[in-house]
CSV table of C-alpha atoms and ligand atoms in Angstrom, one decimal:
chain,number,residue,atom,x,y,z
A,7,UNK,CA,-80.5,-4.3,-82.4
A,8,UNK,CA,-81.2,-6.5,-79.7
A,9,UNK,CA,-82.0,-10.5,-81.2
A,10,UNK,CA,-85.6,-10.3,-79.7
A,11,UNK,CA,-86.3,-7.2,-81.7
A,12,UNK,CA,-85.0,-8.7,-85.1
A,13,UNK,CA,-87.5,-11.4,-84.9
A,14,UNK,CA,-90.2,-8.8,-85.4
A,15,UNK,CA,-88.7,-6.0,-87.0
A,16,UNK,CA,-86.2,-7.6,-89.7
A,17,UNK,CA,-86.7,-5.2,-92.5
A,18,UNK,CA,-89.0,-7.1,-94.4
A,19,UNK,CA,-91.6,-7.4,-91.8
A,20,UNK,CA,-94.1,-5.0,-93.3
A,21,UNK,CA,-95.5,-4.5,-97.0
A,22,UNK,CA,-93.6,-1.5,-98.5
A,23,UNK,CA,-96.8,-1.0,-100.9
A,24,UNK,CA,-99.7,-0.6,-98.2
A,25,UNK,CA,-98.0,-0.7,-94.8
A,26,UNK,CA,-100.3,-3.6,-94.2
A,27,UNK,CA,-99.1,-5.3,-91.1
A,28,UNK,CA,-97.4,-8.7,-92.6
A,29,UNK,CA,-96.2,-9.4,-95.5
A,30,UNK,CA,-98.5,-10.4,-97.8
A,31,UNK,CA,-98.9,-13.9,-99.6
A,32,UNK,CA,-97.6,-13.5,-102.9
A,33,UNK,CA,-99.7,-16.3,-104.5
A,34,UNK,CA,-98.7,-15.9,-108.2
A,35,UNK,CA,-96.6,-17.6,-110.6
A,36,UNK,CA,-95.6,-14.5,-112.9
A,37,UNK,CA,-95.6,-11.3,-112.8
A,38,UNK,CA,-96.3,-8.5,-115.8
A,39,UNK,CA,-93.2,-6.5,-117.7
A,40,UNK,CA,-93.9,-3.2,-118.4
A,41,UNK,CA,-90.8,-2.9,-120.4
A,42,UNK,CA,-90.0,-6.1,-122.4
A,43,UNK,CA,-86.5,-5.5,-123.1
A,44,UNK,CA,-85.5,-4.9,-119.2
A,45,UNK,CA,-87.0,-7.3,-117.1
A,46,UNK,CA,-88.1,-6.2,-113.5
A,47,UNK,CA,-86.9,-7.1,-110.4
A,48,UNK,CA,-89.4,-10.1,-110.3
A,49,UNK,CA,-90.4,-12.1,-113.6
A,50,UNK,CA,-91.5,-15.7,-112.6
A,51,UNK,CA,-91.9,-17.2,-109.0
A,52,UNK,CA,-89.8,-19.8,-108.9
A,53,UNK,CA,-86.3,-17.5,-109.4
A,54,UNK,CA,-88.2,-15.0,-106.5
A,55,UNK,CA,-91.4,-14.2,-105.0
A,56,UNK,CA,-91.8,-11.5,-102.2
A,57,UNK,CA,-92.8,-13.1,-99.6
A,58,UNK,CA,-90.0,-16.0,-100.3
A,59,UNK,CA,-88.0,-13.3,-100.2
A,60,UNK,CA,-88.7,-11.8,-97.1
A,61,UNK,CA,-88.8,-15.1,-95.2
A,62,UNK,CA,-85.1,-15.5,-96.8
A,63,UNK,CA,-84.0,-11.7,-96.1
A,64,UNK,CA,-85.0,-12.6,-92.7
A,65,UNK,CA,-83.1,-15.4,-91.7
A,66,UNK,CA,-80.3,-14.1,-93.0
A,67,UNK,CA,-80.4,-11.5,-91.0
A,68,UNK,CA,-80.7,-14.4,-87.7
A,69,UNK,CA,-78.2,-16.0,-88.4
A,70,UNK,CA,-75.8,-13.2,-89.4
A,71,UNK,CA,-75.1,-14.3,-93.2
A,72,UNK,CA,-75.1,-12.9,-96.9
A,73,UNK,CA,-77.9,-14.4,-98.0
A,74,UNK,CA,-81.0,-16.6,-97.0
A,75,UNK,CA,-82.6,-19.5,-99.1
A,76,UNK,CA,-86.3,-21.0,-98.6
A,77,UNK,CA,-86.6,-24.6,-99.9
A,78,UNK,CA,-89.3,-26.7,-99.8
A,79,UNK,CA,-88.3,-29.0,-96.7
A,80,UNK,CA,-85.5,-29.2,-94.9
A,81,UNK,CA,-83.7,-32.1,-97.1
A,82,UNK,CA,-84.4,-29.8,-100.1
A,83,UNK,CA,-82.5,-27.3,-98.2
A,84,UNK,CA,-79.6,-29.7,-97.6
A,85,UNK,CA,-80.2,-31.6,-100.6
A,86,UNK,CA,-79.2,-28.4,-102.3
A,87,UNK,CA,-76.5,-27.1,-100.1
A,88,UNK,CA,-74.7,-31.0,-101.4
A,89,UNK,CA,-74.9,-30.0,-104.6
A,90,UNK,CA,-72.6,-27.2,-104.4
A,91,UNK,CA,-70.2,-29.8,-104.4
A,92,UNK,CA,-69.2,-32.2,-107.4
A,93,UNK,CA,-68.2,-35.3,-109.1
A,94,UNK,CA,-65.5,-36.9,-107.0
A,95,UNK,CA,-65.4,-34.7,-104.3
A,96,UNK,CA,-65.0,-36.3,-100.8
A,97,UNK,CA,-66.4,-35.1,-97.3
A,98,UNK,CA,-66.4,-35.5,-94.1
A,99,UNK,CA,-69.7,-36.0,-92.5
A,100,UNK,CA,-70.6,-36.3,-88.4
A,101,UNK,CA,-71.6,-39.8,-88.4
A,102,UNK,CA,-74.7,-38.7,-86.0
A,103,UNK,CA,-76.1,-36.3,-88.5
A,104,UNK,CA,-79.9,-36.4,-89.5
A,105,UNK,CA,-81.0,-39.6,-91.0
A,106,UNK,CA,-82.6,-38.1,-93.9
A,107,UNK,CA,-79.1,-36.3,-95.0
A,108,UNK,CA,-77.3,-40.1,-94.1
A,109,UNK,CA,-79.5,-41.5,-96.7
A,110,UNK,CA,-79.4,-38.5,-99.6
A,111,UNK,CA,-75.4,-38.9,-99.2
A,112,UNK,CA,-75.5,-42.7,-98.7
A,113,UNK,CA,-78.0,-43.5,-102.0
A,114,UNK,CA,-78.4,-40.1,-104.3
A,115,UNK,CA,-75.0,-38.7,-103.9
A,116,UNK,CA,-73.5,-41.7,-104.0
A,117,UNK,CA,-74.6,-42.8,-106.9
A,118,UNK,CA,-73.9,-39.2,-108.5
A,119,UNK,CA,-70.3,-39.5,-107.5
A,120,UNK,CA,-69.8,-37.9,-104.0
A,121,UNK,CA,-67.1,-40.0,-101.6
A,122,UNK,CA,-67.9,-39.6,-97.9
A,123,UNK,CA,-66.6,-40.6,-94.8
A,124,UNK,CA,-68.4,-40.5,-91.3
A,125,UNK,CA,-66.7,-40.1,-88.3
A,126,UNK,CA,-67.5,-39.6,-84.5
A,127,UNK,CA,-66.8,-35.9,-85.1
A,128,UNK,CA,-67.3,-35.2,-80.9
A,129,UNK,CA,-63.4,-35.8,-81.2
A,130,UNK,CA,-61.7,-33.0,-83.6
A,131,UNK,CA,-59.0,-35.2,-84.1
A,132,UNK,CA,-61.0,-38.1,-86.0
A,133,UNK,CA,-62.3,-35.2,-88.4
A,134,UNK,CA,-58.9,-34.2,-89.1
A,135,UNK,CA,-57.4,-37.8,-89.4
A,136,UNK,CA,-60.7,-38.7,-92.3
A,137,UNK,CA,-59.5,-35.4,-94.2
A,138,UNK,CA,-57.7,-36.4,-97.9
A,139,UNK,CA,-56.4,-34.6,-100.7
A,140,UNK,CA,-60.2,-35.0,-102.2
A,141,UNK,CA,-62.0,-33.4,-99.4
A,142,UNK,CA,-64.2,-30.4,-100.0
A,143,UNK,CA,-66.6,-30.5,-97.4
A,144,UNK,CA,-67.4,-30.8,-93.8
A,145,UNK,CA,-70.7,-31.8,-92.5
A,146,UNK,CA,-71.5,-31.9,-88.7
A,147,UNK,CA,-74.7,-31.2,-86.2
A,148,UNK,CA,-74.2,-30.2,-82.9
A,149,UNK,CA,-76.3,-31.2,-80.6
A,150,UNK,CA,-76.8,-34.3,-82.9
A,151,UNK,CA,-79.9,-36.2,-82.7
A,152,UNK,CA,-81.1,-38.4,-80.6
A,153,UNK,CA,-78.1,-38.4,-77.4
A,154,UNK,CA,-77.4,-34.8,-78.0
A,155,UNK,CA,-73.8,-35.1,-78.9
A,156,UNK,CA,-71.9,-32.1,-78.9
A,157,UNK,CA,-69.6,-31.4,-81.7
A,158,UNK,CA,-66.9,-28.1,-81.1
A,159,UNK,CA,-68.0,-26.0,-83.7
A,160,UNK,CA,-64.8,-23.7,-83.6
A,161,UNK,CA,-62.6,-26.1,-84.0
A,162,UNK,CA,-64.8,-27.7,-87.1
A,163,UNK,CA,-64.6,-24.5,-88.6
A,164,UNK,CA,-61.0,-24.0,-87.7
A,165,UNK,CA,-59.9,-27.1,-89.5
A,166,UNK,CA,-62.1,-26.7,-92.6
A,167,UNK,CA,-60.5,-22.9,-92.9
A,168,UNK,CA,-56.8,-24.9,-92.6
A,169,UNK,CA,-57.7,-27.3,-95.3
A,170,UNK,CA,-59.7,-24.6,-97.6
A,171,UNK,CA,-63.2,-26.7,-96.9
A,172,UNK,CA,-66.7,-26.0,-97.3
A,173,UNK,CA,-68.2,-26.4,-93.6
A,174,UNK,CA,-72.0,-27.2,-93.4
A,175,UNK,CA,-73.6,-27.7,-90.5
A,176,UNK,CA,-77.5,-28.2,-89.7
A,177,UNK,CA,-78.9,-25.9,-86.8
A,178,UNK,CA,-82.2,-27.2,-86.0
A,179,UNK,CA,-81.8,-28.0,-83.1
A,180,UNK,CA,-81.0,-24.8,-81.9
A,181,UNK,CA,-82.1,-22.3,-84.3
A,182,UNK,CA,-79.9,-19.0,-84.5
A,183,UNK,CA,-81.7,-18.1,-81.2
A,184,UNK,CA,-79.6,-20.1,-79.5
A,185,UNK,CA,-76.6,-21.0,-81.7
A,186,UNK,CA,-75.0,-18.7,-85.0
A,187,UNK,CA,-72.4,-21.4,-86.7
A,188,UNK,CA,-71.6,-18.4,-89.1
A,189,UNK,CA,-70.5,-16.4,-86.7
A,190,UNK,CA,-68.0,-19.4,-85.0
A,191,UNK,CA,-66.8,-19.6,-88.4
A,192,UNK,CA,-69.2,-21.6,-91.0
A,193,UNK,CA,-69.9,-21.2,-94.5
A,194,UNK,CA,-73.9,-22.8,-94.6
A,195,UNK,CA,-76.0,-23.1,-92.3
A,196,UNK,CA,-79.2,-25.4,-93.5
A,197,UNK,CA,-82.7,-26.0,-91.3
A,198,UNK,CA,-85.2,-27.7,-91.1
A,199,UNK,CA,-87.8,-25.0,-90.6
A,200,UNK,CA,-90.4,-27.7,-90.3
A,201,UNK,CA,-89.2,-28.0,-86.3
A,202,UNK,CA,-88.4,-24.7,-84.1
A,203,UNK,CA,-88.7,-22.0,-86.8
A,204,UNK,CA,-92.1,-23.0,-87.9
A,205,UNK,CA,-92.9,-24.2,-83.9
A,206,UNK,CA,-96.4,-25.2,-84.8
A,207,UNK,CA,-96.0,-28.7,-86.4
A,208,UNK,CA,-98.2,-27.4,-89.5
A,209,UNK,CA,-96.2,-27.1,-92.2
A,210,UNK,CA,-92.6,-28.6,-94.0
A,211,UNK,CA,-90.0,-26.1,-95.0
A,212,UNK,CA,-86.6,-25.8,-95.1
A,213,UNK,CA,-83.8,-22.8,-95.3
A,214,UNK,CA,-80.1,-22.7,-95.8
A,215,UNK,CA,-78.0,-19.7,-95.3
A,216,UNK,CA,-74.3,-18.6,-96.7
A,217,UNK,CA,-72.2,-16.4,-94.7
A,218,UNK,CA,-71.0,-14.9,-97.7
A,219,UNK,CA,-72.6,-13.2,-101.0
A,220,UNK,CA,-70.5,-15.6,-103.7
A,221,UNK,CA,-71.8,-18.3,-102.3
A,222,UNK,CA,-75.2,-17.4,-101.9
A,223,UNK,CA,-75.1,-16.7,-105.2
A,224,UNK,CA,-74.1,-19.6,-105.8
A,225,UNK,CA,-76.5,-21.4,-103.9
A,226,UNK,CA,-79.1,-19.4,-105.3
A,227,UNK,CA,-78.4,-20.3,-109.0
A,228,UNK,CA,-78.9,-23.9,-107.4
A,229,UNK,CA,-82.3,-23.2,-106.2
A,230,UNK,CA,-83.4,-21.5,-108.8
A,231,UNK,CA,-81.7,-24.4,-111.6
A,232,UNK,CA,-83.0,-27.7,-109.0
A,233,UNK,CA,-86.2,-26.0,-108.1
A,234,UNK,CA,-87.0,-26.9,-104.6
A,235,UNK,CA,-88.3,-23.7,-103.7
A,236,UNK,CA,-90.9,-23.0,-100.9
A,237,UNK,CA,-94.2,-21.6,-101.6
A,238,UNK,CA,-95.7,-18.3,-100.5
A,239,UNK,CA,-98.0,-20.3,-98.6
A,240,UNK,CA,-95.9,-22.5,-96.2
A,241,UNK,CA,-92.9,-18.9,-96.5
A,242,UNK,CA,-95.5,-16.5,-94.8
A,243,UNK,CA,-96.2,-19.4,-92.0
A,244,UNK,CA,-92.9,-19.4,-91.3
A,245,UNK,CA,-92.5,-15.9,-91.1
A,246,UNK,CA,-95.2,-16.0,-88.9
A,247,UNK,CA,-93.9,-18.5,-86.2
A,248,UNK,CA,-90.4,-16.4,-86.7
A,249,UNK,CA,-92.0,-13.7,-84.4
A,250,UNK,CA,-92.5,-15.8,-81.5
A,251,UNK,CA,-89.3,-17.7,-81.7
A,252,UNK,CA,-87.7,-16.2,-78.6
A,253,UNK,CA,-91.0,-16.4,-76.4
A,254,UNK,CA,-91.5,-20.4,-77.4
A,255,UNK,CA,-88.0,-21.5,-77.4
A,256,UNK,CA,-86.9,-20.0,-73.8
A,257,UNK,CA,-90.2,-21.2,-72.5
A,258,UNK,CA,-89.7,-24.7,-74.1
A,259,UNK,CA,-86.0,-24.5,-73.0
A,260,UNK,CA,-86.9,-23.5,-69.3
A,261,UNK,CA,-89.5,-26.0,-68.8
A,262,UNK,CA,-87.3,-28.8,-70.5
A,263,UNK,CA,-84.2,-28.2,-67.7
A,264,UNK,CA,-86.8,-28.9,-65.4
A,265,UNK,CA,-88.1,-31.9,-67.0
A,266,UNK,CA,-84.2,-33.0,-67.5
A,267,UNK,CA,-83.3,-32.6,-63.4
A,268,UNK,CA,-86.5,-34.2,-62.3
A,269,UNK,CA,-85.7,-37.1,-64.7
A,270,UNK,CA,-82.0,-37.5,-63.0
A,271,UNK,CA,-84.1,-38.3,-59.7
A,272,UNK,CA,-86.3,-41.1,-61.0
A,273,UNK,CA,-84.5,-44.3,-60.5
A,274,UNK,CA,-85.6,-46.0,-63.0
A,275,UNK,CA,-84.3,-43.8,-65.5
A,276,UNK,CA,-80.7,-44.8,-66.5
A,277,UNK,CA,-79.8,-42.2,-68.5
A,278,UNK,CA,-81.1,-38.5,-69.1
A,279,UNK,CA,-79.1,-36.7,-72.4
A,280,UNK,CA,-79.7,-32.7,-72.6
A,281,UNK,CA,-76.8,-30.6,-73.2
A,282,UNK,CA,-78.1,-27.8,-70.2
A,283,UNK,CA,-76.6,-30.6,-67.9
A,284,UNK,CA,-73.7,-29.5,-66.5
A,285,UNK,CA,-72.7,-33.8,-66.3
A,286,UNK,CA,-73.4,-33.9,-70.2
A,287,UNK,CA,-70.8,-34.9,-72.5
A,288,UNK,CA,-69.5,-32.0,-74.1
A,289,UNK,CA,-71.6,-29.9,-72.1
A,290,UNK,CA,-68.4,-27.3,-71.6
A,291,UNK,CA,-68.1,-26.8,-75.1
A,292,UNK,CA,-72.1,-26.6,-76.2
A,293,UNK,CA,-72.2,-23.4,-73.0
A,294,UNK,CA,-69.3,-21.9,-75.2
A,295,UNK,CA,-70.7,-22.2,-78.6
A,296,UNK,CA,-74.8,-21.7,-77.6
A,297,UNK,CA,-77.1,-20.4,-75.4
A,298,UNK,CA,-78.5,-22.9,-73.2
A,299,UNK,CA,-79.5,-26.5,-73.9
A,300,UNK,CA,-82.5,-26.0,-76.4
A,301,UNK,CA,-85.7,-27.9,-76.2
A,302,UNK,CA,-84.8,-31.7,-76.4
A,303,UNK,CA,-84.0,-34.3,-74.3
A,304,UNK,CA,-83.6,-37.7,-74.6
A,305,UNK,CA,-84.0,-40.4,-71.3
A,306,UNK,CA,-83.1,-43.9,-71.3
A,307,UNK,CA,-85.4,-46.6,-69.9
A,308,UNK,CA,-84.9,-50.2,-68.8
A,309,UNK,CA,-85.5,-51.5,-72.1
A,310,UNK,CA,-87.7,-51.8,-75.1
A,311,UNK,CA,-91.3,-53.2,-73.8
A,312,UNK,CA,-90.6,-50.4,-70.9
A,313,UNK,CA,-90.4,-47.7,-73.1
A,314,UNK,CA,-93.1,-48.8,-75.5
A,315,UNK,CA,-95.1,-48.7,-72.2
A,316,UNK,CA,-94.3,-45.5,-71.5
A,317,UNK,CA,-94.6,-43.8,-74.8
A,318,UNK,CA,-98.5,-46.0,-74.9
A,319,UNK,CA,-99.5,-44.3,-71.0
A,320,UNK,CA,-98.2,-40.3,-71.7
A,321,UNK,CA,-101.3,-38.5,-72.0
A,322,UNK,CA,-100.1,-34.7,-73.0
A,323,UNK,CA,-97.3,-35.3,-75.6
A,324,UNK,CA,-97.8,-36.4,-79.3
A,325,UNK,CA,-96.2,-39.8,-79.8
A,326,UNK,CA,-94.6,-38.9,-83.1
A,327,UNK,CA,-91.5,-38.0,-84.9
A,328,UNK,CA,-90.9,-34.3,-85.1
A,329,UNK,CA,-90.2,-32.2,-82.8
A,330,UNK,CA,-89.8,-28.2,-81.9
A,331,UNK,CA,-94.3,-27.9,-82.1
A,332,UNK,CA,-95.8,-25.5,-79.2
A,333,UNK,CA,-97.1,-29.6,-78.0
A,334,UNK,CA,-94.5,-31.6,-76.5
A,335,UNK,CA,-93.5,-35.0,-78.7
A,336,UNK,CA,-92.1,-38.4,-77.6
A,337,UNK,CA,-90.5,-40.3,-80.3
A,338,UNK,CA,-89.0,-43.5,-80.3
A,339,UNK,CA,-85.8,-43.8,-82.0
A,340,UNK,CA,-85.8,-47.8,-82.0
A,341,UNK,CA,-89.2,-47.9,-84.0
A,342,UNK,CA,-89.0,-44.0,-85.5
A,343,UNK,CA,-85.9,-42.0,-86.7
A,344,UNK,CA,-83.3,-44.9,-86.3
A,345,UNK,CA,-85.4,-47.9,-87.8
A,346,UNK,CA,-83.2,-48.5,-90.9
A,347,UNK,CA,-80.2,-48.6,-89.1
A,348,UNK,CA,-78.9,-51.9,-88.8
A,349,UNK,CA,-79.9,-53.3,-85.4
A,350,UNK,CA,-76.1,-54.1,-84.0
A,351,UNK,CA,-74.9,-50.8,-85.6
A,352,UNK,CA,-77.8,-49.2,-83.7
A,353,UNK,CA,-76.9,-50.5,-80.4
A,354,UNK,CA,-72.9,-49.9,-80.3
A,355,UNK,CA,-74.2,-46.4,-81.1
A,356,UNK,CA,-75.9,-46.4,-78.0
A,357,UNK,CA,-79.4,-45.6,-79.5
A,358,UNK,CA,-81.4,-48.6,-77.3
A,359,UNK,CA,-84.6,-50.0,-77.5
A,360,UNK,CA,-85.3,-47.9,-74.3
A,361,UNK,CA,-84.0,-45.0,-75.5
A,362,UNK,CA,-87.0,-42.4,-76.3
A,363,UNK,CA,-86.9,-38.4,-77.2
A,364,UNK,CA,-88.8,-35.5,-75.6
A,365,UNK,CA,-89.4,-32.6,-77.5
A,366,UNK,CA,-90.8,-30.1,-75.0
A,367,UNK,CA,-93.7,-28.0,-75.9
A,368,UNK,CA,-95.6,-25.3,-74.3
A,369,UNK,CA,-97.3,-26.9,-72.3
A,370,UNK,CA,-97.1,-26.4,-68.3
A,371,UNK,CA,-93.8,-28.2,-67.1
A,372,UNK,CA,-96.2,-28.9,-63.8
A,373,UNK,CA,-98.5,-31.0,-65.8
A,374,UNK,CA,-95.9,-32.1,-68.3
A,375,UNK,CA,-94.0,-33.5,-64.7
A,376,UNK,CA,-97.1,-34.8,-63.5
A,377,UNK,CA,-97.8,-36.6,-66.2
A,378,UNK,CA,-94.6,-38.1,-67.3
A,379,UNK,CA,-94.7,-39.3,-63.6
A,380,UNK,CA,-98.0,-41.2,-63.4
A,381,UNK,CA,-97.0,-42.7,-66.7
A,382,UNK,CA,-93.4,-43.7,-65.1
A,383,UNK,CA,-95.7,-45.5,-62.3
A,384,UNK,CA,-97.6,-47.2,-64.3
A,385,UNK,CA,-94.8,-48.4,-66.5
A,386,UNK,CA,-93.5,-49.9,-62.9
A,387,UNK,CA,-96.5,-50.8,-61.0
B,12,PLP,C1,-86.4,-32.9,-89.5
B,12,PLP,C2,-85.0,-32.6,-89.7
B,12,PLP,C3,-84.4,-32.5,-91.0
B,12,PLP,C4,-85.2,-32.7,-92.2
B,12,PLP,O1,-86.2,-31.7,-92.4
B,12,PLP,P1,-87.5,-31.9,-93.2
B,12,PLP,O2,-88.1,-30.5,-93.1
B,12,PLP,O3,-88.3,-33.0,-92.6
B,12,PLP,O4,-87.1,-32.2,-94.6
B,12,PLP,C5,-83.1,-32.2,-91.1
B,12,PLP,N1,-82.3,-32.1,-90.0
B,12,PLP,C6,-82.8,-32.2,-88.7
B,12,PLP,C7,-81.9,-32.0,-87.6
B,12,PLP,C8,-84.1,-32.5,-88.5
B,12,PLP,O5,-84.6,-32.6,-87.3
């Protein structure tokens, strides 16, 4: 079945008990046992609850794995995914990863006894070279947030099957529209559905899948034991936005390689990072691994006050963190997603105080252009 197709008909896309059109919202905590002595296939909401269910059953089926978990945010979803390690266990972790999953590993699970390393994972070899006895895990993101950093997912997959490793990687950024790290050799895939997979910047959810069954099963006991479920609620919403994944994405995608080639013409903008360049870093190995440079760019200004300017004079997009909404979202890295990193260690990473981050939206890329221009005038004038 063609991918298009899957987003609306998944197999769990209809109530089996009416036929009604979407799966209902299953807003209960328990449900009654006819029989006492055998339980039925649901008993209390937090171990399952249909519409959970079919939100898990159906990204499963996206990104081509055993078995789909709905958690209650994203970090719940890789908050979970860590604990399927223990005590003493050490991994290796991109060091450009999500800066909510650098702090879990760098304050909770250090403190509970997990050993990591972080490493420039763009080059395989520093990956294998951080790899001890003690590893268990990998841990990368590619495109990695905010310069778009491409990571070869084959070859992280590769080396965690030589050294019997657990390979985790978060697919935000690219959803399994455009990317499916099971099928280039993963074992978890986590999300926060809260960006692309929701798409309308009105709720906070998160979902991890396992390519196989023991390990869903696994990760299941987990969810059900920690508890970080998502509610009917916030699972049917993202069910909902599920449908129009393709539509949104290859618009946002479309209109974004526009944005990106008329940035490279403006002068005054040193830098422009979106892996659809063909001038990109890594941009060889993202064509082979996805399907086209997602929705996010970053751009490099001048410096700080010339960024703040710009982000004060854009008109259409929120000025927020987030990103992946139907609207289009500037964030600024410096003041946003990057503020607790030490300043130096900021800089050498190349994440400037006139670095900022478009998420593009739905909007028209003509006015999003036009815009964005008159706001790079200003900025100048
Ligand atoms: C937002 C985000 C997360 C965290 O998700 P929440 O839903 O906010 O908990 C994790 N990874 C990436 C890449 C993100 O952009």
């Amino acid at each position: 079945m063609n991918d298009q197709t899957r987003l609306i008909h998944s197999g769990r896309d209809r109530d089996p008990h009416t036929g009604a059109s979407s799966l209902p919202i299953y807003q209960v905590s328990t449900f009654d046992q006819p029989d006492p002595e055998h339980l039925g296939a649901y008993d209390y909401a937090r171990s399952d609850n249909p519409t959970r269910e079919a939100l898990e059953h159906t990204i499963a089926v996206l990104e081509g794995g055993a078995r789909g978990l709905a958690f209650a945010s994203g970090m719940a979803a890789t908050s979970s995914a860590l604990l399927l390690f223990q005590t003493g266990d050490h991994l290796v972790v991109g060091q450009d990863i999500y800066g909510g999953t650098y702090r879990v590993l760098t304050t909770v699970f250090k403190r509970w006894g997990l050993d990591v390393t972080f490493v420039d994972s763009t080059d395989t070899e520093n990956v294998r070279r951080a790899i001890t006895p003690a590893t268990r895990g990998l841990f990368v993101e590619s495109p990695a947030n905010p310069q778009l950093q491409i990571t070869d997912l084959r070859a992280m997959a590769e080396i965690a099957r030589e050294h019997k490793l657990l390979a985790i990687t978060d697919n935000t950024f690219m959803t399994p529209h455009l990317q499916r790290p099971l099928e280039l050799g993963f074992d978890v895939v986590v999300h926060s559905a809260t960006k692309f997979l929701g798409g309308h910047s009105d709720l906070i959810a998160g979902l991890a899948v396992t390519r196989e069954e023991e390990l869903g099963r696994r990760l299941k006991a987990i969810q059900n034991s920690f508890g970080a479920i998502l509610g009917p609620q916030d699972s049917w919403l993202v069910l909902r936005g599920i449908k129009t994944l393709a539509v949104r994405l290859d618009a946002q995608q479309r209109t974004a390689d526009q944005i990106a080639r008329w940035l490279q013409q403006r002068p005054e903008i040193r830098r422009v990072l979106y892996p659809g360049l063909e001038g990109h870093v890594g941009h060889g190995i993202h064509a082979r691994q996805a399907r086209g440079g997602g929705a996010v760019i970053s751009f490099e200004l001048a410096d700080g006050p010339t960024a703040v300017n710009l982000l004060k004079r854009v008109k259409l997009p929120l000025v927020a963190v987030s990103l992946g909404g139907v609207e289009s979202i500037l964030s600024y890295p410096a003041t946003m997603s990057h503020a607790s990193m030490p300043h130096e260690e900021r800089l050498s990473r190349g994440i400037t105080d006139g670095l900022v981050r478009l998420s593009v939206g739905l909007e028209s890329a003509d006015d999003l252009i036009a815009d964005l221009s008159s706001a790079l005038d200003g900025v100048l004038a």
